[in-house]
């Protein structure tokens, strides 16, 4: 009797596997037929089914799936079905989370729609996945030019100003300020000043996704990625101990451009004083 039950279960599994293979085969044929008729939406749906039923085929159908996705996305864009377009890319990235071509294409759609900060994140991911991907690099630098304010480059090249900041931070750290929070870190220059001055703990927050990614690269290039904790957050949203373990002894900031009210410098400093900074005894 046990042998009979085992045989029945085995036959049942074999039947399900045969049905799966047949459905996958038919869906692939239907997808190809739809592509030949330029019915990209239906072809995309068939490929989704195939990839969910047979993930082992991911590498085999990857290029055709990308082509189908991009063609269907063009149609959705033309029809102003923006949410459907984003849903398709989210589905595609669930299947191929480390595909630089899909990331770059998603970024291009976001950029055209005006979501430049979000687009920069996808372009940056594409470049990280494939540093030799020329299209993604060009796209990232293009969107960075839109997002990285000109005043920031001027500030970075202002040697006198930077030296003044460096000396002020050094004096504060040498006077006992061992933990530092950098609000609106930009490229991370003030955070690195604090770490080089000898601060034990340095935290930095940046609201802009593009600047946050740039700060990560700059900090890593200076071998400080393990010594400076970068937060992609508005300073008003920082919580203890969720984001930083305890109040800090020094707050630094350089959010003094024309867009300072985007971060809300007054509110940020009040919040830092009341919730993030050690109070004098």
Tab-separated table of C-alpha atoms in Angstrom:
chain	number	residue	atom	x	y	z
A	1	UNK	CA	0.000	0.000	0.000
A	2	UNK	CA	2.776	2.520	0.841
A	3	UNK	CA	4.479	1.716	-2.467
A	4	UNK	CA	1.201	2.294	-4.279
A	5	UNK	CA	0.739	5.727	-2.628
A	6	UNK	CA	4.301	6.723	-3.476
A	7	UNK	CA	3.716	5.728	-7.085
A	8	UNK	CA	0.524	7.804	-7.230
A	9	UNK	CA	2.340	10.871	-5.820
A	10	UNK	CA	5.152	10.351	-8.305
A	11	UNK	CA	2.727	10.124	-11.201
A	12	UNK	CA	0.928	13.230	-9.962
A	13	UNK	CA	4.188	15.197	-9.816
A	14	UNK	CA	5.147	13.924	-13.240
A	15	UNK	CA	1.790	15.014	-14.617
A	16	UNK	CA	2.133	18.511	-13.146
A	17	UNK	CA	5.635	18.841	-14.564
A	18	UNK	CA	4.447	17.782	-18.006
A	19	UNK	CA	1.589	20.298	-17.830
A	20	UNK	CA	4.021	23.041	-16.812
A	21	UNK	CA	6.349	22.286	-19.713
A	22	UNK	CA	3.446	22.246	-22.159
A	23	UNK	CA	2.106	25.589	-20.874
A	24	UNK	CA	5.560	27.147	-21.076
A	25	UNK	CA	6.037	25.857	-24.621
A	26	UNK	CA	2.639	27.157	-25.760
A	27	UNK	CA	3.237	30.534	-24.101
A	28	UNK	CA	6.595	30.891	-25.832
A	29	UNK	CA	4.980	30.114	-29.174
A	30	UNK	CA	2.189	32.589	-28.485
A	31	UNK	CA	4.684	35.270	-27.448
A	32	UNK	CA	6.627	34.804	-30.682
A	33	UNK	CA	3.423	34.948	-32.714
A	34	UNK	CA	2.405	38.172	-30.953
A	35	UNK	CA	5.811	39.716	-31.649
A	36	UNK	CA	5.469	38.896	-35.330
A	37	UNK	CA	2.145	40.752	-35.281
A	38	UNK	CA	3.595	43.581	-33.182
A	39	UNK	CA	1.174	42.864	-30.362
A	40	UNK	CA	3.767	43.761	-27.743
A	41	UNK	CA	1.417	43.970	-24.771
A	42	UNK	CA	0.167	40.401	-25.179
A	43	UNK	CA	3.675	39.158	-25.942
A	44	UNK	CA	4.913	40.803	-22.728
A	45	UNK	CA	2.162	39.049	-20.730
A	46	UNK	CA	3.150	35.682	-22.221
A	47	UNK	CA	6.814	36.235	-21.344
A	48	UNK	CA	5.872	37.131	-17.770
A	49	UNK	CA	4.010	33.842	-17.507
A	50	UNK	CA	6.937	31.915	-18.979
A	51	UNK	CA	9.491	33.475	-16.657
A	52	UNK	CA	7.358	32.885	-13.585
A	53	UNK	CA	6.684	29.259	-14.520
A	54	UNK	CA	10.193	28.523	-15.796
A	55	UNK	CA	12.793	30.830	-14.178
A	56	UNK	CA	15.483	28.542	-15.576
A	57	UNK	CA	14.777	30.154	-18.972
A	58	UNK	CA	15.727	33.665	-17.829
A	59	UNK	CA	19.057	33.744	-19.634
A	60	UNK	CA	17.583	32.126	-22.753
A	61	UNK	CA	14.776	34.643	-23.303
A	62	UNK	CA	16.459	37.682	-21.731
A	63	UNK	CA	17.172	39.669	-24.904
A	64	UNK	CA	13.770	38.958	-26.439
A	65	UNK	CA	12.064	39.860	-23.159
A	66	UNK	CA	13.968	43.161	-23.035
A	67	UNK	CA	12.961	43.972	-26.608
A	68	UNK	CA	9.312	43.186	-25.829
A	69	UNK	CA	9.371	45.240	-22.633
A	70	UNK	CA	10.861	48.284	-24.357
A	71	UNK	CA	8.402	48.150	-27.264
A	72	UNK	CA	5.436	47.746	-24.924
A	73	UNK	CA	6.735	50.583	-22.734
A	74	UNK	CA	6.899	52.865	-25.784
A	75	UNK	CA	3.247	52.149	-26.518
A	76	UNK	CA	2.211	52.713	-22.902
A	77	UNK	CA	4.143	55.989	-22.879
A	78	UNK	CA	2.401	57.135	-26.067
A	79	UNK	CA	-0.969	56.265	-24.512
A	80	UNK	CA	-0.038	58.138	-21.312
A	81	UNK	CA	-0.542	54.957	-19.300
A	82	UNK	CA	2.242	55.936	-16.970
A	83	UNK	CA	1.333	53.737	-14.011
A	84	UNK	CA	1.083	50.679	-16.258
A	85	UNK	CA	4.493	51.529	-17.696
A	86	UNK	CA	6.066	51.720	-14.238
A	87	UNK	CA	4.342	48.500	-13.203
A	88	UNK	CA	5.886	46.712	-16.193
A	89	UNK	CA	9.368	47.901	-15.274
A	90	UNK	CA	8.869	46.905	-11.640
A	91	UNK	CA	7.842	43.420	-12.788
A	92	UNK	CA	10.844	43.234	-15.096
A	93	UNK	CA	13.247	44.309	-12.352
A	94	UNK	CA	11.813	41.692	-10.008
A	95	UNK	CA	12.746	39.105	-12.616
A	96	UNK	CA	16.072	40.720	-13.564
A	97	UNK	CA	17.089	42.855	-10.544
A	98	UNK	CA	20.682	43.233	-11.740
A	99	UNK	CA	20.027	44.029	-15.387
A	100	UNK	CA	21.763	47.274	-16.286
A	101	UNK	CA	19.886	47.638	-19.608
A	102	UNK	CA	16.470	47.555	-17.918
A	103	UNK	CA	17.669	49.932	-15.180
A	104	UNK	CA	18.948	52.383	-17.778
A	105	UNK	CA	15.716	52.216	-19.787
A	106	UNK	CA	13.650	52.820	-16.644
A	107	UNK	CA	15.822	55.852	-15.907
A	108	UNK	CA	15.273	57.225	-19.402
A	109	UNK	CA	11.495	57.076	-18.999
A	110	UNK	CA	11.684	58.726	-15.585
A	111	UNK	CA	13.938	61.478	-16.917
A	112	UNK	CA	11.599	62.263	-19.815
A	113	UNK	CA	8.713	62.513	-17.361
A	114	UNK	CA	10.592	64.978	-15.191
A	115	UNK	CA	11.538	62.611	-12.341
A	116	UNK	CA	15.209	63.491	-12.578
A	117	UNK	CA	16.304	62.510	-9.102
A	118	UNK	CA	14.686	59.079	-9.438
A	119	UNK	CA	16.144	58.700	-12.934
A	120	UNK	CA	19.622	59.406	-11.590
A	121	UNK	CA	19.222	56.531	-9.143
A	122	UNK	CA	18.510	54.054	-11.939
A	123	UNK	CA	21.324	55.390	-14.135
A	124	UNK	CA	23.712	55.170	-11.200
A	125	UNK	CA	22.659	51.564	-10.514
A	126	UNK	CA	23.182	50.684	-14.186
A	127	UNK	CA	26.698	52.126	-14.094
A	128	UNK	CA	27.456	50.259	-10.873
A	129	UNK	CA	26.300	47.015	-12.462
A	130	UNK	CA	28.338	47.634	-15.606
A	131	UNK	CA	30.979	50.405	-15.400
A	132	UNK	CA	31.592	50.054	-19.150
A	133	UNK	CA	27.957	50.741	-20.092
A	134	UNK	CA	28.471	53.937	-22.109
A	135	UNK	CA	24.781	54.865	-22.463
A	136	UNK	CA	24.173	54.652	-18.718
A	137	UNK	CA	27.276	56.719	-17.933
A	138	UNK	CA	26.246	59.412	-20.399
A	139	UNK	CA	22.724	59.448	-18.975
A	140	UNK	CA	23.959	59.672	-15.394
A	141	UNK	CA	26.281	62.599	-16.120
A	142	UNK	CA	23.530	64.339	-18.056
A	143	UNK	CA	20.999	64.094	-15.235
A	144	UNK	CA	23.656	64.993	-12.666
A	145	UNK	CA	24.193	68.279	-14.502
A	146	UNK	CA	20.512	69.024	-13.978
A	147	UNK	CA	20.571	68.126	-10.303
A	148	UNK	CA	23.940	69.108	-8.880
A	149	UNK	CA	23.666	72.807	-8.263
A	150	UNK	CA	26.335	75.052	-9.738
A	151	UNK	CA	26.933	76.686	-6.350
A	152	UNK	CA	28.156	73.346	-5.051
A	153	UNK	CA	30.988	73.203	-7.569
A	154	UNK	CA	31.903	76.780	-6.707
A	155	UNK	CA	31.993	75.887	-3.026
A	156	UNK	CA	34.175	72.833	-3.619
A	157	UNK	CA	36.722	74.995	-5.427
A	158	UNK	CA	36.699	77.768	-2.816
A	159	UNK	CA	39.919	76.888	-0.995
A	160	UNK	CA	39.673	79.752	1.511
A	161	UNK	CA	36.127	78.847	2.489
A	162	UNK	CA	36.938	75.153	2.819
A	163	UNK	CA	39.979	75.892	4.960
A	164	UNK	CA	37.808	77.995	7.268
A	165	UNK	CA	35.342	75.133	7.638
A	166	UNK	CA	38.158	72.659	8.204
A	167	UNK	CA	39.723	74.759	10.992
A	168	UNK	CA	36.359	75.340	12.674
A	169	UNK	CA	35.544	71.619	12.627
A	170	UNK	CA	39.035	70.724	13.865
A	171	UNK	CA	38.680	73.179	16.761
A	172	UNK	CA	35.296	71.734	17.731
A	173	UNK	CA	36.491	68.124	17.546
A	174	UNK	CA	39.696	68.867	19.450
A	175	UNK	CA	37.584	70.613	22.089
A	176	UNK	CA	35.650	67.426	22.765
A	177	UNK	CA	33.005	67.058	20.056
A	178	UNK	CA	33.532	63.401	19.269
A	179	UNK	CA	30.305	62.690	17.338
A	180	UNK	CA	29.247	64.777	14.334
A	181	UNK	CA	26.110	65.077	12.205
A	182	UNK	CA	26.459	66.705	8.763
A	183	UNK	CA	23.084	68.014	7.536
A	184	UNK	CA	22.765	68.219	3.735
A	185	UNK	CA	26.161	66.624	3.195
A	186	UNK	CA	26.323	67.159	-0.601
A	187	UNK	CA	29.527	65.467	-1.693
A	188	UNK	CA	30.454	64.685	1.911
A	189	UNK	CA	33.270	67.204	2.246
A	190	UNK	CA	32.374	68.411	5.764
A	191	UNK	CA	31.885	64.848	6.991
A	192	UNK	CA	35.354	63.950	5.746
A	193	UNK	CA	36.770	67.048	7.425
A	194	UNK	CA	35.216	65.855	10.695
A	195	UNK	CA	36.602	62.341	10.341
A	196	UNK	CA	40.075	63.587	9.432
A	197	UNK	CA	39.939	65.883	12.453
A	198	UNK	CA	39.533	62.842	14.671
A	199	UNK	CA	35.786	62.555	15.316
A	200	UNK	CA	34.900	59.088	16.567
A	201	UNK	CA	31.469	58.936	14.945
A	202	UNK	CA	30.344	60.831	11.843
A	203	UNK	CA	26.823	60.746	10.427
A	204	UNK	CA	25.691	62.541	7.285
A	205	UNK	CA	22.223	62.982	5.802
A	206	UNK	CA	21.309	64.012	2.273
A	207	UNK	CA	17.820	64.391	0.832
A	208	UNK	CA	18.757	64.371	-2.872
A	209	UNK	CA	19.161	60.828	-4.178
A	210	UNK	CA	21.733	61.983	-6.727
A	211	UNK	CA	23.859	63.833	-4.177
A	212	UNK	CA	23.542	60.906	-1.770
A	213	UNK	CA	24.908	58.536	-4.425
A	214	UNK	CA	27.693	60.972	-5.284
A	215	UNK	CA	28.582	61.306	-1.599
A	216	UNK	CA	28.802	57.522	-1.310
A	217	UNK	CA	31.220	57.411	-4.240
A	218	UNK	CA	33.336	60.286	-2.913
A	219	UNK	CA	33.486	58.852	0.602
A	220	UNK	CA	34.382	55.409	-0.764
A	221	UNK	CA	37.094	56.915	-2.995
A	222	UNK	CA	38.607	58.374	0.177
A	223	UNK	CA	38.390	55.015	1.981
A	224	UNK	CA	35.948	56.327	4.580
A	225	UNK	CA	32.824	54.306	3.733
A	226	UNK	CA	33.120	52.376	7.005
A	227	UNK	CA	33.779	55.476	9.076
A	228	UNK	CA	31.022	57.814	7.837
A	229	UNK	CA	27.423	56.671	7.993
A	230	UNK	CA	25.454	58.187	5.118
A	231	UNK	CA	21.677	58.507	5.403
A	232	UNK	CA	19.360	59.176	2.468
A	233	UNK	CA	17.017	61.167	4.665
A	234	UNK	CA	15.770	64.628	5.418
A	235	UNK	CA	17.323	65.698	8.715
A	236	UNK	CA	13.845	66.234	10.164
A	237	UNK	CA	13.179	62.523	9.700
A	238	UNK	CA	16.236	61.290	11.610
A	239	UNK	CA	15.262	59.296	14.683
A	240	UNK	CA	17.277	58.008	17.645
A	241	UNK	CA	18.167	55.155	17.884
A	242	UNK	CA	16.638	54.069	14.561
A	243	UNK	CA	19.075	56.011	12.362
A	244	UNK	CA	21.812	57.165	14.737
A	245	UNK	CA	22.442	55.525	18.115
A	246	UNK	CA	22.474	58.668	20.288
A	247	UNK	CA	22.595	62.443	20.267
A	248	UNK	CA	25.667	63.976	18.632
A	249	UNK	CA	27.954	66.605	20.089
A	250	UNK	CA	28.380	68.674	16.903
A	251	UNK	CA	26.136	69.573	13.967
A	252	UNK	CA	27.613	71.002	10.754
A	253	UNK	CA	25.807	72.123	7.618
A	254	UNK	CA	26.369	73.935	4.343
A	255	UNK	CA	22.747	74.192	3.178
A	256	UNK	CA	22.921	77.903	2.397
A	257	UNK	CA	22.108	78.037	-1.313
A	258	UNK	CA	19.004	79.598	-2.850
A	259	UNK	CA	17.161	76.314	-2.352
A	260	UNK	CA	17.778	76.095	1.366
A	261	UNK	CA	14.067	76.083	2.096
A	262	UNK	CA	13.799	72.712	0.322
A	263	UNK	CA	15.628	71.232	3.283
A	264	UNK	CA	14.249	73.876	5.609
A	265	UNK	CA	17.445	75.045	7.281
A	266	UNK	CA	15.745	76.788	10.217
A	267	UNK	CA	13.472	73.825	10.951
A	268	UNK	CA	16.417	71.444	10.496
A	269	UNK	CA	18.608	73.263	12.980
A	270	UNK	CA	15.802	73.570	15.518
A	271	UNK	CA	15.093	69.858	15.144
A	272	UNK	CA	18.803	69.037	15.490
A	273	UNK	CA	19.107	71.191	18.619
A	274	UNK	CA	16.030	69.724	20.286
A	275	UNK	CA	16.360	66.082	19.297
A	276	UNK	CA	19.805	65.211	17.898
A	277	UNK	CA	22.356	67.391	19.678
A	278	UNK	CA	23.718	66.803	23.160
A	279	UNK	CA	22.487	69.544	25.499
A	280	UNK	CA	25.019	71.559	27.508
A	281	UNK	CA	25.063	70.720	31.206
